[in-house]
Coordinates of C-alpha atoms in Angstrom, one line a residue:
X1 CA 0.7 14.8 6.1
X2 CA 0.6 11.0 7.7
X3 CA 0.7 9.3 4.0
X4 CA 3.7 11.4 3.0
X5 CA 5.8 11.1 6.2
X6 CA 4.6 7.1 5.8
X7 CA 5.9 7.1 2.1
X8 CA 9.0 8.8 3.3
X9 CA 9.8 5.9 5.7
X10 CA 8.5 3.3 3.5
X11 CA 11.0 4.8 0.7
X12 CA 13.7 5.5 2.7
X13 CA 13.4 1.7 3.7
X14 CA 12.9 0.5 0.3
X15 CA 15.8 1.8 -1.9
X16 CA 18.5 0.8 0.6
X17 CA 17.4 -3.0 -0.1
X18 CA 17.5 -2.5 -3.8
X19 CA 19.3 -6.5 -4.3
X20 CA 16.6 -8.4 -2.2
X21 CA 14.0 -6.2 -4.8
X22 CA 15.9 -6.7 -7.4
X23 CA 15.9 -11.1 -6.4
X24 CA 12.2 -10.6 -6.1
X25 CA 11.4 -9.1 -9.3
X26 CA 13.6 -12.2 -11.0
X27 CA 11.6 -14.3 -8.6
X28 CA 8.2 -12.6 -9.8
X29 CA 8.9 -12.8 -13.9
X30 CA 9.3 -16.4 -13.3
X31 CA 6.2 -17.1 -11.2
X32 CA 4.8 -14.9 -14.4
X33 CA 6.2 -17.6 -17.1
X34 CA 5.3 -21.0 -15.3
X35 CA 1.8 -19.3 -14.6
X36 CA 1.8 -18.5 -17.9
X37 CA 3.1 -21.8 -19.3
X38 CA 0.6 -24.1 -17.1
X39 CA -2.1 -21.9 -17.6
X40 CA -1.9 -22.6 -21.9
X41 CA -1.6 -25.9 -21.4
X42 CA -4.7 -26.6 -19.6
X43 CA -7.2 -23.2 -21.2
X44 CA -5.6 -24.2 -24.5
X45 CA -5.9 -27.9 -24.7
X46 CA -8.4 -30.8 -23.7
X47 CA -8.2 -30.7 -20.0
X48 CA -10.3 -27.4 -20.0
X49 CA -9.2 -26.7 -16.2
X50 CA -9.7 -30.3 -14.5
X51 CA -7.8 -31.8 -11.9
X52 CA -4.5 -32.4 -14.1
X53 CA -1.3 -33.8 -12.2
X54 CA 1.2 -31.3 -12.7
X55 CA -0.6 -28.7 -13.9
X56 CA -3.5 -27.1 -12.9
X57 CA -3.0 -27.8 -9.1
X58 CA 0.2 -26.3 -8.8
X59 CA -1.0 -22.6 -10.4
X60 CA -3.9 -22.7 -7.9
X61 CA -1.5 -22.7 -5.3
X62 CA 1.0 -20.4 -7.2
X63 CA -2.0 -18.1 -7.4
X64 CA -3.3 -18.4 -3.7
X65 CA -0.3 -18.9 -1.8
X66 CA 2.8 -17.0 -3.9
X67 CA 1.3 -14.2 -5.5
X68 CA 0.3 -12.0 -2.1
X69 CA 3.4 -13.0 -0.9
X70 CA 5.3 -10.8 -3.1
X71 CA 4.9 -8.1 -1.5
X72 CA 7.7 -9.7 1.0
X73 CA 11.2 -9.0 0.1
X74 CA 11.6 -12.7 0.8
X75 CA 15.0 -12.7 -0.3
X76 CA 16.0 -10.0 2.3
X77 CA 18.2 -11.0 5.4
X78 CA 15.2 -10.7 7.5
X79 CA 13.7 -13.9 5.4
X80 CA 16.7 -15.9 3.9
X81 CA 18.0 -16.6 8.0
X82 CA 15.3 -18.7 10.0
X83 CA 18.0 -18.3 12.8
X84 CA 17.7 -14.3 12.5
X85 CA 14.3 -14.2 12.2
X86 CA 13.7 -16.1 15.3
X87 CA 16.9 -14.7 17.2
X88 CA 17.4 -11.1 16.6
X89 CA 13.6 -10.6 16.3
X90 CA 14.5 -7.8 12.9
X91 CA 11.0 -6.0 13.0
X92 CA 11.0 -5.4 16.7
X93 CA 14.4 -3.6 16.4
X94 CA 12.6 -1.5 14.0
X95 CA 9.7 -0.8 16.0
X96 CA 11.2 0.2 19.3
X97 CA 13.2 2.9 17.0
X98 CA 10.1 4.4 15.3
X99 CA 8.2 4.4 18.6
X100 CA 11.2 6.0 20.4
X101 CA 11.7 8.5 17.9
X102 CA 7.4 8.7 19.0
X103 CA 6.4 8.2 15.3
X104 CA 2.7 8.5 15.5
X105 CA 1.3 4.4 15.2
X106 CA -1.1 5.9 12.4
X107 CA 2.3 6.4 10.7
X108 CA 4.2 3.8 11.6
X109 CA 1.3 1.2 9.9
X110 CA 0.9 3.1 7.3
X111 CA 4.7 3.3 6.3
X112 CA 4.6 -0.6 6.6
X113 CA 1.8 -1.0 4.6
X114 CA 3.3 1.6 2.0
X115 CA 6.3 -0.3 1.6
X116 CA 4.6 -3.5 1.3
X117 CA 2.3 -1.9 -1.8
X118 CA 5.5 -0.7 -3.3
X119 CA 7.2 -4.1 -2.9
X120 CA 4.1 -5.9 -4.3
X121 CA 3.8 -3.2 -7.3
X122 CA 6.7 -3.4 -8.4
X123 CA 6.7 -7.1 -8.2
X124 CA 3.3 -7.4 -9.5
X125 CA 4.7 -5.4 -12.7
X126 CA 6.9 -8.3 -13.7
X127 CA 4.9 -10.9 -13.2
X128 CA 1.8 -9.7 -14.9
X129 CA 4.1 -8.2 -18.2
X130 CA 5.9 -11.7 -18.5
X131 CA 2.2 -13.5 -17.9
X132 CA 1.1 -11.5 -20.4
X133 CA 3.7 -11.5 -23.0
X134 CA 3.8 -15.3 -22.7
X135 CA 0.0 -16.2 -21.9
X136 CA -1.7 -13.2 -24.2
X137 CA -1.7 -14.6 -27.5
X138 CA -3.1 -17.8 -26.7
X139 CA -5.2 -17.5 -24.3
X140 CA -6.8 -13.8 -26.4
X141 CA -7.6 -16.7 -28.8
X142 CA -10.0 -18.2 -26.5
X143 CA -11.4 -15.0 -24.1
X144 CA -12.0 -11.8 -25.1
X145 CA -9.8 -9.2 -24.2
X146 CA -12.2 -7.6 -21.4
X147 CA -12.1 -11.1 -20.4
X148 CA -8.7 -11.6 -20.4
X149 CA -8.2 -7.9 -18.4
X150 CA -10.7 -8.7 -15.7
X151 CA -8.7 -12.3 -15.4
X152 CA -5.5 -11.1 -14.2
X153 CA -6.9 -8.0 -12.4
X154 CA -9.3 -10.5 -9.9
X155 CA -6.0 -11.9 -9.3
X156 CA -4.5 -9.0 -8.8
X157 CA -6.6 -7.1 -6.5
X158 CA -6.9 -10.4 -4.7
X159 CA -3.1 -9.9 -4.1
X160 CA -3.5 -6.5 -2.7
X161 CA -6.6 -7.6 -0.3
X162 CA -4.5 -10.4 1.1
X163 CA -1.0 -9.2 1.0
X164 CA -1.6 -6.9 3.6
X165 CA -1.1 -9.8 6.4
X166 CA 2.2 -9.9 5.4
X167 CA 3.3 -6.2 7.5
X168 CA 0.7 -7.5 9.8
X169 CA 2.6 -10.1 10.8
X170 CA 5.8 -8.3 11.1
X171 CA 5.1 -5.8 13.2
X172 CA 1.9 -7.0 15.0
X173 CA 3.6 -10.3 16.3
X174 CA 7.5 -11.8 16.2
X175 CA 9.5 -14.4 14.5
X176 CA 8.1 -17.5 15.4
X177 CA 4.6 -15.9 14.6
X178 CA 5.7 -15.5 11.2
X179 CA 6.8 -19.0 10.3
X180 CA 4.0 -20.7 12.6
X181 CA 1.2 -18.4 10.6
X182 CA 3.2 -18.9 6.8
X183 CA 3.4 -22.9 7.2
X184 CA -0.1 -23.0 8.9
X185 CA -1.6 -20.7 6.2
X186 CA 0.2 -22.7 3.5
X187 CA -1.2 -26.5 5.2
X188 CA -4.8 -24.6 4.9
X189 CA -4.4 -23.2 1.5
X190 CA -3.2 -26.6 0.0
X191 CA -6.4 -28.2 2.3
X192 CA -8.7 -25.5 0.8
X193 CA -7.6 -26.4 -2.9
X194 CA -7.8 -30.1 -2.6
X195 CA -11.6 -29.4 -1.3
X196 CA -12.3 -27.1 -3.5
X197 CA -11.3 -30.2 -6.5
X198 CA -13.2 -32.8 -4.9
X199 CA -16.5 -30.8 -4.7
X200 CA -16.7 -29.0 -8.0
X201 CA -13.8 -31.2 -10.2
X202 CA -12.2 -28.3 -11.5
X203 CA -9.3 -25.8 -10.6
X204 CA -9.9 -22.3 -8.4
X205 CA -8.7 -20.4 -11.1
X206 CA -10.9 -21.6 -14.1
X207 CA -13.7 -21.3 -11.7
X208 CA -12.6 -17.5 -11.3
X209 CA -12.4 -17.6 -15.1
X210 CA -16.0 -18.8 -15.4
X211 CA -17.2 -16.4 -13.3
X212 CA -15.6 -13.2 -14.7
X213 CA -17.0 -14.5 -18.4
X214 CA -20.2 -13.8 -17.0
X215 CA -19.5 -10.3 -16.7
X216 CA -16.3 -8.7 -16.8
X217 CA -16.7 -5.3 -15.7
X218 CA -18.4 -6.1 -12.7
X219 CA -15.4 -8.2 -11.9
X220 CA -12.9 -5.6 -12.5
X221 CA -15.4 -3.0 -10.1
X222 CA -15.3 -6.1 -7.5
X223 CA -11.4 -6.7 -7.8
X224 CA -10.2 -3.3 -7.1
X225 CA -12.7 -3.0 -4.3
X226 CA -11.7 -5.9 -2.9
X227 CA -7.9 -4.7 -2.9
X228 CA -8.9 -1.5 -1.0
X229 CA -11.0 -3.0 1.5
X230 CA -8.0 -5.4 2.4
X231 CA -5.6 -2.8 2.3
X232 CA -7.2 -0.4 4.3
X233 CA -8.3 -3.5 6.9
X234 CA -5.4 -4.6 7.9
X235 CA -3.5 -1.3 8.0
X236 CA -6.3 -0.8 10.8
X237 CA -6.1 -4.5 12.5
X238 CA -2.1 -3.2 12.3
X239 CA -3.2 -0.2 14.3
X240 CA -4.8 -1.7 17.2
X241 CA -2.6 -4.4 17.3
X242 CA 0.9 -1.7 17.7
X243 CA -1.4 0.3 20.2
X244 CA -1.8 -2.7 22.5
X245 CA 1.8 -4.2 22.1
X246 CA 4.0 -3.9 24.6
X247 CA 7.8 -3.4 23.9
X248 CA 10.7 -5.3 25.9

């Protein structure tokens, strides 16, 4: 009864911002072709996923920092305006009108969560089919296709396990929370990568590669665990944090 009422508000949220999904499935299919593009050049060529200028930096941070972010309809109002974001504070609006309508909180995060999965599905969709269609029949030539599955669905499930900060932050703090925590957690990430380089010379991703060559399915078991463990931690961190906010 709580996941369908939650669906019912996520949906009822969703199809009224059709354009801003629409801009971020565009958005998504071409995150999907330069992913795509980069990754050939490197798995395809002579740099076999080293440090390259260019290339295999940028998908590590395409990877880490844009992918779980698509579950954001970043080209909403909410997004596009700094100045609204920080002013009209959007998410609180919405909050004070579910809790005053006394929307049960288990609801309410679970409606948030709901319509971030759906934004991230659905954006997810095109960026994996154009990765795919673009990536598949040159990288097939060099991984197997178990391989090449458990690949993109590591990446995938590590999209679900992380995205779920983003509804987190939009109804667990305000405004300046959100761009404080998205530029600090980009500074870290691009930190985290350069580190990562310097102590094993290669890139995140064809470290991830290596490791799901070893054994596929077990990577595949691990990814989708991973994505409901994330999921279903933050829609609880969401929880306590809505029971221990206080509304103006």
């Amino acid at each position: 009864m709580e996941l369908r009422a939650a669906c019912r508000i996520a949906w009822n949220e969703l199809k009224h911002r059709y354009i801003a999904l629409l801009a971020n499935v565009l958005f998504s299919a071409l995150i999907g072709f330069v992913l795509a593009h980069d990754m050939v050049r490197v798995l395809g060529g002579d740099e076999r996923g080293s440090m390259q200028p260019g290339v295999s930096f940028p998908v590590d941070l395409w990877l880490i920092a844009v992918v779980p972010a698509l579950g954001v309809l970043a080209f909403s109002r909410e997004y596009i305006s700094f100045g609204y974001l920080m002013s009209e504070e959007p998410f609180l609006k919405r909050l004070r009108f579910y809790r005053m309508w006394a929307i049960p909180l288990k609801v309410v995060a679970w409606s948030r969560m709901l319509y971030m999965l759906m934004c991230l599905g659905i954006s997810l969709l095109a960026c994996v089919s154009v990765f795919v269609a673009f990536s598949g029949p040159a990288l097939l030539g060099l991984l197997s296709v178990e391989e090449y599955a458990a690949f993109v669905l590591v990446w995938v499930g590590y999209a679900f396990a992380v995205s779920g900060i983003n509804p987190y932050l939009e109804f667990g703090t305000n405004g300046k929370a959100i761009l404080i925590g998205s530029f600090a957690a980009l500074f870290l990430i691009i930190a985290g990568v350069v580190m990562f380089y310097l102590y094993f010379g290669k890139s995140v991703y064809f470290w991830v590669l290596e490791l799901v060559r070893g054994n596929p399915p077990a990577a595949m078991i691990l990814s989708v665990l991973m994505a409901v463990l994330g999921v279903a931690g933050f829609q609880r961190a969401l929880i306590y944090r809505l029971a221990r906010k206080d509304l103006p």
